[in-house]
Structure formats: C-alpha cells, structure tokens
Amino acid sequence: MASKLTTIGFDADDTLWQNEQFFRMTEDRFVALLGEHGEAAEISGRLLEAEKRNLGFYGFGIKGFVLSMIETAIEITRGQVPAAVIGEILAAGREMAAHPVETLPHVQETLAVLSGDYRLVLITKGDLFDQERKLAQSGLGDFFHAVEIVSDKKPETYGRIFARHGDGAGRAMMVGNSLKSDILPALEAGSWAVHVPHELTWVLEHAEEPAGHDRYRRIGDLGGLTEILRELGPAK
C-alpha cells in the first residue's frame, strides 16, 4: 500500500500537550463559586450552553471560556453576581493562561524522528496569543515546517493547508484527539487520519468513529504513529 505521504499535520491541545484538564479544573472552581445558586450539573449545563452560543463570537480558547463563565454567572444570579465573583473568574482565566505546558507521552521523540522524513505542520484551533505561547513553551517549535492557527477545522481548511505546505490532502495525514475536528474533516478532504484519544476530550468535540474507513487509524498514544507510517510505506 504505497502511500507516498509527504506531510503530517498535528493537532496541539490534548494531542501534543495537556489542555482540557485545566478547563475542567477551572469549571469545577466556577461551579463551587456559584454553588449557592444551583446544583453543580445545572451550572455546568448552563455554562456549556453559553459556550455553544459564543463559539461564533469568541472562537475557541481561554478568553471565550472566561467570557462564557461571566455570562453564565450573570444569568444564574439574575444579574446579581458579586464583583468579587467576577474577579475570581478573571483570576482563574489568568491562571489558565499562565500554566506551564505539559507535553503528552512520546511526543518529543516521535516528532524528532518524523521531522527528518516528513513536512510536519501544526494545525490548531484557539486564541492566537495563547497557542503561540504554548508552542514556544513546549520546546516543539523547531520540529514543524509550518504552524497554522485556525478559527475552525473543516475539510476545506485541510485541503488549503496541505496544498500550501505539502503536496495536497491525498498525500497528507492529520493526527489528533478530536474525531469531530481532526479526523472526520481530514478524511473528507482526502487525507489519512490518525486518532489519538484523550480521556478528557471536550464534549463538543465528540463524534462517531469512522470505523472501517480505509484511511483511518487509531493509536493509544503518539508513540504508535511510527508503526502506522511503516505500514503505509516509505515517505516521499
């Protein structure tokens, strides 16, 4: 099965480094702050609804999450949220933005091996400033031929990026933890796609696994990627 892959795209958050766990920790803190105004499940549900509404306005990332928490606090307290609580929410957001980057298992060594044979492209959603900060702190930047920070991931996004930085989607692979954003649209664009599940993937990124698709693979961690590539044949 000669693949002639030349380009591999990598998601960032929860594929190369930890991300969702900090959102979960902050959400727990937010729920505790508003505990006297409702049950935990209700508060979390209201926050998720606010996040859904706000994606089109604020996009993905910490800033949009903080604004959604503030909006939810105003709604739940019927406009009576204390200024101190707003201050706590803002402080929690700053702590998220300042948290050290924690790379996931086998990331460093896998990128080091692959960067000599393939064009590696970081393809990530989120706030430009925050994603650039995390990439710089991760120490992984030198492995990538290009970095693309996008507002959303759709088939045309992958088609455009793999044409710009490689030889088209047909000779590219996307690797990530989100079935909805990393896997399904990359397959639709004609790429290979490798799912690396993360136990805390955000609920809005869940989707049905494309089991049986001839260009789809699933691995337990990034260390399994080199075996997939050996199966598909030599680079270039």
C-alpha atoms as a PDB file:
ATOM      1  CA  MET A   1       0.000   0.000   0.000  1.00  0.00           C
ATOM      2  CA  ALA A   2       2.277   2.805  -1.199  1.00  0.00           C
ATOM      3  CA  SER A   3       1.127   5.993   0.431  1.00  0.00           C
ATOM      4  CA  LYS A   4       3.831   8.432  -0.651  1.00  0.00           C
ATOM      5  CA  LEU A   5       2.947  10.600   2.307  1.00  0.00           C
ATOM      6  CA  THR A   6       4.934  13.798   2.406  1.00  0.00           C
ATOM      7  CA  THR A   7       3.112  15.881   5.022  1.00  0.00           C
ATOM      8  CA  ILE A   8       1.752  15.205   8.519  1.00  0.00           C
ATOM      9  CA  GLY A   9      -0.487  17.635  10.360  1.00  0.00           C
ATOM     10  CA  PHE A  10      -0.692  17.575  14.145  1.00  0.00           C
ATOM     11  CA  ASP A  11      -3.349  18.984  16.411  1.00  0.00           C
ATOM     12  CA  ALA A  12      -1.924  20.707  19.502  1.00  0.00           C
ATOM     13  CA  ASP A  13      -4.249  20.747  22.539  1.00  0.00           C
ATOM     14  CA  ASP A  14      -4.628  17.280  24.090  1.00  0.00           C
ATOM     15  CA  THR A  15      -2.627  15.767  21.241  1.00  0.00           C
ATOM     16  CA  LEU A  16       0.808  17.264  21.912  1.00  0.00           C
ATOM     17  CA  TRP A  17       0.163  18.756  25.355  1.00  0.00           C
ATOM     18  CA  GLN A  18      -2.410  18.761  28.151  1.00  0.00           C
ATOM     19  CA  ASN A  19      -5.220  21.282  27.799  1.00  0.00           C
ATOM     20  CA  GLU A  20      -8.713  20.087  28.678  1.00  0.00           C
ATOM     21  CA  GLN A  21      -7.771  19.152  32.232  1.00  0.00           C
ATOM     22  CA  PHE A  22      -7.183  22.842  33.019  1.00  0.00           C
ATOM     23  CA  PHE A  23     -10.614  23.759  31.631  1.00  0.00           C
ATOM     24  CA  ARG A  24     -12.188  21.037  33.795  1.00  0.00           C
ATOM     25  CA  MET A  25     -10.369  22.226  36.910  1.00  0.00           C
ATOM     26  CA  THR A  26     -11.450  25.808  36.259  1.00  0.00           C
ATOM     27  CA  GLU A  27     -15.030  24.725  35.624  1.00  0.00           C
ATOM     28  CA  ASP A  28     -15.056  22.927  38.992  1.00  0.00           C
ATOM     29  CA  ARG A  29     -13.824  26.126  40.626  1.00  0.00           C
ATOM     30  CA  PHE A  30     -16.526  28.123  38.822  1.00  0.00           C
ATOM     31  CA  VAL A  31     -19.269  25.715  39.913  1.00  0.00           C
ATOM     32  CA  ALA A  32     -18.096  25.981  43.524  1.00  0.00           C
ATOM     33  CA  LEU A  33     -18.191  29.785  43.337  1.00  0.00           C
ATOM     34  CA  LEU A  34     -21.856  29.660  42.300  1.00  0.00           C
ATOM     35  CA  GLY A  35     -22.806  26.679  44.444  1.00  0.00           C
ATOM     36  CA  GLU A  36     -25.455  28.531  46.419  1.00  0.00           C
ATOM     37  CA  HIS A  37     -27.356  29.342  43.204  1.00  0.00           C
ATOM     38  CA  GLY A  38     -27.914  25.824  41.878  1.00  0.00           C
ATOM     39  CA  GLU A  39     -26.818  22.224  41.545  1.00  0.00           C
ATOM     40  CA  ALA A  40     -23.424  21.505  40.017  1.00  0.00           C
ATOM     41  CA  ALA A  41     -24.885  19.703  36.991  1.00  0.00           C
ATOM     42  CA  GLU A  42     -27.229  22.593  36.264  1.00  0.00           C
ATOM     43  CA  ILE A  43     -24.458  25.201  36.473  1.00  0.00           C
ATOM     44  CA  SER A  44     -22.173  23.132  34.239  1.00  0.00           C
ATOM     45  CA  GLY A  45     -25.010  22.647  31.768  1.00  0.00           C
ATOM     46  CA  ARG A  46     -25.733  26.371  31.622  1.00  0.00           C
ATOM     47  CA  LEU A  47     -22.028  27.057  31.062  1.00  0.00           C
ATOM     48  CA  LEU A  48     -21.892  24.566  28.195  1.00  0.00           C
ATOM     49  CA  GLU A  49     -24.894  26.210  26.557  1.00  0.00           C
ATOM     50  CA  ALA A  50     -23.176  29.599  26.837  1.00  0.00           C
ATOM     51  CA  GLU A  51     -20.018  28.183  25.280  1.00  0.00           C
ATOM     52  CA  LYS A  52     -22.027  26.792  22.354  1.00  0.00           C
ATOM     53  CA  ARG A  53     -23.730  30.142  21.792  1.00  0.00           C
ATOM     54  CA  ASN A  54     -20.481  32.042  21.984  1.00  0.00           C
ATOM     55  CA  LEU A  55     -18.244  29.959  19.721  1.00  0.00           C
ATOM     56  CA  GLY A  56     -19.290  32.006  16.714  1.00  0.00           C
ATOM     57  CA  PHE A  57     -18.391  35.236  18.529  1.00  0.00           C
ATOM     58  CA  TYR A  58     -15.298  34.393  20.564  1.00  0.00           C
ATOM     59  CA  GLY A  59     -13.971  31.209  18.955  1.00  0.00           C
ATOM     60  CA  PHE A  60     -12.118  28.506  20.870  1.00  0.00           C
ATOM     61  CA  GLY A  61      -9.838  29.127  23.815  1.00  0.00           C
ATOM     62  CA  ILE A  62      -9.432  30.571  27.265  1.00  0.00           C
ATOM     63  CA  LYS A  63     -10.784  34.056  26.559  1.00  0.00           C
ATOM     64  CA  GLY A  64     -14.059  32.741  25.177  1.00  0.00           C
ATOM     65  CA  PHE A  65     -14.332  30.334  28.111  1.00  0.00           C
ATOM     66  CA  VAL A  66     -13.862  33.146  30.632  1.00  0.00           C
ATOM     67  CA  LEU A  67     -16.462  35.315  28.917  1.00  0.00           C
ATOM     68  CA  SER A  68     -18.887  32.397  28.896  1.00  0.00           C
ATOM     69  CA  MET A  69     -18.331  31.864  32.617  1.00  0.00           C
ATOM     70  CA  ILE A  70     -19.058  35.533  33.306  1.00  0.00           C
ATOM     71  CA  GLU A  71     -22.188  35.414  31.152  1.00  0.00           C
ATOM     72  CA  THR A  72     -23.371  32.268  32.926  1.00  0.00           C
ATOM     73  CA  ALA A  73     -22.736  33.809  36.356  1.00  0.00           C
ATOM     74  CA  ILE A  74     -24.833  36.840  35.397  1.00  0.00           C
ATOM     75  CA  GLU A  75     -27.658  34.618  34.130  1.00  0.00           C
ATOM     76  CA  ILE A  76     -27.716  32.244  37.098  1.00  0.00           C
ATOM     77  CA  THR A  77     -27.689  35.069  39.651  1.00  0.00           C
ATOM     78  CA  ARG A  78     -30.197  37.093  37.596  1.00  0.00           C
ATOM     79  CA  GLY A  79     -27.781  39.953  37.314  1.00  0.00           C
ATOM     80  CA  GLN A  80     -26.789  39.949  40.983  1.00  0.00           C
ATOM     81  CA  VAL A  81     -23.383  38.280  40.716  1.00  0.00           C
ATOM     82  CA  PRO A  82     -20.954  39.968  43.151  1.00  0.00           C
ATOM     83  CA  ALA A  83     -17.984  41.801  41.719  1.00  0.00           C
ATOM     84  CA  ALA A  84     -15.743  39.546  43.808  1.00  0.00           C
ATOM     85  CA  VAL A  85     -17.011  36.501  41.917  1.00  0.00           C
ATOM     86  CA  ILE A  86     -16.291  38.180  38.573  1.00  0.00           C
ATOM     87  CA  GLY A  87     -12.813  38.898  39.916  1.00  0.00           C
ATOM     88  CA  GLU A  88     -12.365  35.231  40.833  1.00  0.00           C
ATOM     89  CA  ILE A  89     -13.408  34.153  37.332  1.00  0.00           C
ATOM     90  CA  LEU A  90     -10.948  36.561  35.718  1.00  0.00           C
ATOM     91  CA  ALA A  91      -8.179  35.360  38.039  1.00  0.00           C
ATOM     92  CA  ALA A  92      -8.922  31.749  37.127  1.00  0.00           C
ATOM     93  CA  GLY A  93      -8.600  32.628  33.446  1.00  0.00           C
ATOM     94  CA  ARG A  94      -5.240  34.286  34.015  1.00  0.00           C
ATOM     95  CA  GLU A  95      -4.029  31.210  35.886  1.00  0.00           C
ATOM     96  CA  MET A  96      -5.039  29.004  32.949  1.00  0.00           C
ATOM     97  CA  ALA A  97      -3.138  31.246  30.547  1.00  0.00           C
ATOM     98  CA  ALA A  98      -0.032  31.158  32.732  1.00  0.00           C
ATOM     99  CA  HIS A  99       0.003  27.409  33.422  1.00  0.00           C
ATOM    100  CA  PRO A 100       3.180  25.608  32.329  1.00  0.00           C
ATOM    101  CA  VAL A 101       2.861  23.413  29.239  1.00  0.00           C
ATOM    102  CA  GLU A 102       2.838  19.659  29.921  1.00  0.00           C
ATOM    103  CA  THR A 103       3.630  17.584  26.831  1.00  0.00           C
ATOM    104  CA  LEU A 104       1.980  14.185  26.460  1.00  0.00           C
ATOM    105  CA  PRO A 105       3.813  10.820  26.326  1.00  0.00           C
ATOM    106  CA  HIS A 106       6.135  10.087  23.368  1.00  0.00           C
ATOM    107  CA  VAL A 107       5.545  13.475  21.727  1.00  0.00           C
ATOM    108  CA  GLN A 108       9.105  14.795  21.736  1.00  0.00           C
ATOM    109  CA  GLU A 109      10.771  11.640  20.452  1.00  0.00           C
ATOM    110  CA  THR A 110       8.121  10.943  17.812  1.00  0.00           C
ATOM    111  CA  LEU A 111       8.331  14.442  16.330  1.00  0.00           C
ATOM    112  CA  ALA A 112      12.121  14.255  16.377  1.00  0.00           C
ATOM    113  CA  VAL A 113      12.081  11.024  14.344  1.00  0.00           C
ATOM    114  CA  LEU A 114       9.434  12.124  11.849  1.00  0.00           C
ATOM    115  CA  SER A 115      10.704  15.643  11.213  1.00  0.00           C
ATOM    116  CA  GLY A 116      13.607  14.272   9.174  1.00  0.00           C
ATOM    117  CA  ASP A 117      11.360  12.428   6.698  1.00  0.00           C
ATOM    118  CA  TYR A 118       8.119  14.423   6.544  1.00  0.00           C
ATOM    119  CA  ARG A 119       6.949  18.018   6.495  1.00  0.00           C
ATOM    120  CA  LEU A 120       5.289  18.477   9.875  1.00  0.00           C
ATOM    121  CA  VAL A 121       2.572  21.114  10.194  1.00  0.00           C
ATOM    122  CA  LEU A 122       0.935  22.193  13.451  1.00  0.00           C
ATOM    123  CA  ILE A 123      -2.774  22.783  12.813  1.00  0.00           C
ATOM    124  CA  THR A 124      -4.614  24.089  15.859  1.00  0.00           C
ATOM    125  CA  LYS A 125      -7.736  25.987  16.819  1.00  0.00           C
ATOM    126  CA  GLY A 126      -7.823  28.625  19.509  1.00  0.00           C
ATOM    127  CA  ASP A 127      -6.609  32.025  20.518  1.00  0.00           C
ATOM    128  CA  LEU A 128      -3.540  33.130  18.545  1.00  0.00           C
ATOM    129  CA  PHE A 129      -1.652  34.541  21.540  1.00  0.00           C
ATOM    130  CA  ASP A 130      -2.323  31.524  23.767  1.00  0.00           C
ATOM    131  CA  GLN A 131      -1.444  28.923  21.130  1.00  0.00           C
ATOM    132  CA  GLU A 132       1.784  30.724  20.249  1.00  0.00           C
ATOM    133  CA  ARG A 133       2.675  30.862  23.963  1.00  0.00           C
ATOM    134  CA  LYS A 134       2.086  27.139  24.435  1.00  0.00           C
ATOM    135  CA  LEU A 135       4.084  26.211  21.345  1.00  0.00           C
ATOM    136  CA  ALA A 136       7.011  28.348  22.474  1.00  0.00           C
ATOM    137  CA  GLN A 137       6.954  26.867  25.991  1.00  0.00           C
ATOM    138  CA  SER A 138       6.614  23.308  24.711  1.00  0.00           C
ATOM    139  CA  GLY A 139      10.009  23.365  23.008  1.00  0.00           C
ATOM    140  CA  LEU A 140       8.487  21.603  19.991  1.00  0.00           C
ATOM    141  CA  GLY A 141       8.512  24.507  17.545  1.00  0.00           C
ATOM    142  CA  ASP A 142      11.681  23.514  15.702  1.00  0.00           C
ATOM    143  CA  PHE A 143      10.119  20.253  14.558  1.00  0.00           C
ATOM    144  CA  PHE A 144       7.449  21.992  12.474  1.00  0.00           C
ATOM    145  CA  HIS A 145       7.772  23.175   8.898  1.00  0.00           C
ATOM    146  CA  ALA A 146       4.763  25.458   9.418  1.00  0.00           C
ATOM    147  CA  VAL A 147       2.212  26.497  12.042  1.00  0.00           C
ATOM    148  CA  GLU A 148      -1.435  27.173  11.185  1.00  0.00           C
ATOM    149  CA  ILE A 149      -3.695  28.607  13.914  1.00  0.00           C
ATOM    150  CA  VAL A 150      -7.226  28.489  12.511  1.00  0.00           C
ATOM    151  CA  SER A 151     -10.690  29.536  13.673  1.00  0.00           C
ATOM    152  CA  ASP A 152     -12.212  26.155  12.791  1.00  0.00           C
ATOM    153  CA  LYS A 153     -11.258  22.875  11.144  1.00  0.00           C
ATOM    154  CA  LYS A 154     -13.271  21.936   8.073  1.00  0.00           C
ATOM    155  CA  PRO A 155     -12.460  19.820   5.006  1.00  0.00           C
ATOM    156  CA  GLU A 156     -11.572  22.930   3.031  1.00  0.00           C
ATOM    157  CA  THR A 157      -9.239  24.017   5.864  1.00  0.00           C
ATOM    158  CA  TYR A 158      -7.206  20.852   5.480  1.00  0.00           C
ATOM    159  CA  GLY A 159      -7.334  20.989   1.707  1.00  0.00           C
ATOM    160  CA  ARG A 160      -5.951  24.525   1.731  1.00  0.00           C
ATOM    161  CA  ILE A 161      -3.252  23.882   4.344  1.00  0.00           C
ATOM    162  CA  PHE A 162      -1.987  20.642   2.820  1.00  0.00           C
ATOM    163  CA  ALA A 163      -1.854  22.272  -0.614  1.00  0.00           C
ATOM    164  CA  ARG A 164       0.095  25.216   0.794  1.00  0.00           C
ATOM    165  CA  HIS A 165       2.589  23.240   2.864  1.00  0.00           C
ATOM    166  CA  GLY A 166       2.674  19.892   1.080  1.00  0.00           C
ATOM    167  CA  ASP A 167       1.545  18.010  -1.997  1.00  0.00           C
ATOM    168  CA  GLY A 168      -2.180  18.113  -1.354  1.00  0.00           C
ATOM    169  CA  ALA A 169      -4.544  16.340   1.011  1.00  0.00           C
ATOM    170  CA  GLY A 170      -4.149  12.990  -0.730  1.00  0.00           C
ATOM    171  CA  ARG A 171      -0.502  12.790   0.319  1.00  0.00           C
ATOM    172  CA  ALA A 172      -1.057  14.108   3.827  1.00  0.00           C
ATOM    173  CA  MET A 173      -2.090  12.771   7.220  1.00  0.00           C
ATOM    174  CA  MET A 174      -3.787  14.507  10.155  1.00  0.00           C
ATOM    175  CA  VAL A 175      -3.138  13.355  13.724  1.00  0.00           C
ATOM    176  CA  GLY A 176      -5.299  14.454  16.634  1.00  0.00           C
ATOM    177  CA  ASN A 177      -7.537  13.648  19.584  1.00  0.00           C
ATOM    178  CA  SER A 178     -10.789  15.105  18.241  1.00  0.00           C
ATOM    179  CA  LEU A 179     -12.889  12.958  15.938  1.00  0.00           C
ATOM    180  CA  LYS A 180     -15.023  15.972  15.050  1.00  0.00           C
ATOM    181  CA  SER A 181     -12.234  18.435  14.238  1.00  0.00           C
ATOM    182  CA  ASP A 182      -9.111  16.416  13.450  1.00  0.00           C
ATOM    183  CA  ILE A 183     -10.346  13.173  11.942  1.00  0.00           C
ATOM    184  CA  LEU A 184     -13.650  13.452  10.069  1.00  0.00           C
ATOM    185  CA  PRO A 185     -12.930  16.665   8.109  1.00  0.00           C
ATOM    186  CA  ALA A 186      -9.413  15.475   7.229  1.00  0.00           C
ATOM    187  CA  LEU A 187     -10.833  12.221   5.853  1.00  0.00           C
ATOM    188  CA  GLU A 188     -13.422  14.172   3.891  1.00  0.00           C
ATOM    189  CA  ALA A 189     -10.628  16.277   2.407  1.00  0.00           C
ATOM    190  CA  GLY A 190      -8.950  13.068   1.199  1.00  0.00           C
ATOM    191  CA  SER A 191      -6.199  12.799   3.810  1.00  0.00           C
ATOM    192  CA  TRP A 192      -5.220   9.957   6.052  1.00  0.00           C
ATOM    193  CA  ALA A 193      -6.260  10.493   9.675  1.00  0.00           C
ATOM    194  CA  VAL A 194      -4.936   9.014  12.914  1.00  0.00           C
ATOM    195  CA  HIS A 195      -6.975   9.334  16.101  1.00  0.00           C
ATOM    196  CA  VAL A 196      -5.063   9.586  19.386  1.00  0.00           C
ATOM    197  CA  PRO A 197      -7.848   9.578  22.013  1.00  0.00           C
ATOM    198  CA  HIS A 198      -7.524  11.701  25.130  1.00  0.00           C
ATOM    199  CA  GLU A 199      -9.579  10.833  28.186  1.00  0.00           C
ATOM    200  CA  LEU A 200     -10.777  14.413  28.665  1.00  0.00           C
ATOM    201  CA  THR A 201     -11.712  15.455  25.128  1.00  0.00           C
ATOM    202  CA  TRP A 202     -14.280  18.277  25.281  1.00  0.00           C
ATOM    203  CA  VAL A 203     -17.864  17.093  24.779  1.00  0.00           C
ATOM    204  CA  LEU A 204     -18.366  19.409  21.785  1.00  0.00           C
ATOM    205  CA  GLU A 205     -15.539  17.580  20.000  1.00  0.00           C
ATOM    206  CA  HIS A 206     -17.168  14.151  20.244  1.00  0.00           C
ATOM    207  CA  ALA A 207     -18.350  12.365  17.080  1.00  0.00           C
ATOM    208  CA  GLU A 208     -18.893   8.868  15.767  1.00  0.00           C
ATOM    209  CA  GLU A 209     -15.710   6.970  14.958  1.00  0.00           C
ATOM    210  CA  PRO A 210     -15.309   6.274  11.213  1.00  0.00           C
ATOM    211  CA  ALA A 211     -14.521   2.607  11.784  1.00  0.00           C
ATOM    212  CA  GLY A 212     -13.817   0.792   8.535  1.00  0.00           C
ATOM    213  CA  HIS A 213     -12.633   3.835   6.598  1.00  0.00           C
ATOM    214  CA  ASP A 214      -9.550   2.718   4.678  1.00  0.00           C
ATOM    215  CA  ARG A 215      -7.608   5.891   5.532  1.00  0.00           C
ATOM    216  CA  TYR A 216      -8.454   5.906   9.241  1.00  0.00           C
ATOM    217  CA  ARG A 217      -6.283   4.556  12.066  1.00  0.00           C
ATOM    218  CA  ARG A 218      -6.423   4.728  15.868  1.00  0.00           C
ATOM    219  CA  ILE A 219      -3.488   4.543  18.288  1.00  0.00           C
ATOM    220  CA  GLY A 220      -3.178   4.680  22.063  1.00  0.00           C
ATOM    221  CA  ASP A 221      -0.513   7.373  22.166  1.00  0.00           C
ATOM    222  CA  LEU A 222       1.732   9.213  19.766  1.00  0.00           C
ATOM    223  CA  GLY A 223       4.401   6.550  20.095  1.00  0.00           C
ATOM    224  CA  GLY A 224       2.312   4.287  17.870  1.00  0.00           C
ATOM    225  CA  LEU A 225       2.446   6.658  14.913  1.00  0.00           C
ATOM    226  CA  THR A 226       5.775   5.425  13.544  1.00  0.00           C
ATOM    227  CA  GLU A 227       4.348   1.901  13.162  1.00  0.00           C
ATOM    228  CA  ILE A 228       1.370   3.265  11.204  1.00  0.00           C
ATOM    229  CA  LEU A 229       3.748   5.100   8.890  1.00  0.00           C
ATOM    230  CA  ARG A 230       5.852   1.978   8.350  1.00  0.00           C
ATOM    231  CA  GLU A 231       2.677   0.159   7.362  1.00  0.00           C
ATOM    232  CA  LEU A 232       1.798   2.817   4.798  1.00  0.00           C
ATOM    233  CA  GLY A 233       5.207   2.769   3.151  1.00  0.00           C
ATOM    234  CA  PRO A 234       8.284   4.999   2.932  1.00  0.00           C
ATOM    235  CA  ALA A 235       7.964   8.771   2.895  1.00  0.00           C
ATOM    236  CA  LYS A 236       8.152  10.593  -0.428  1.00  0.00           C
END
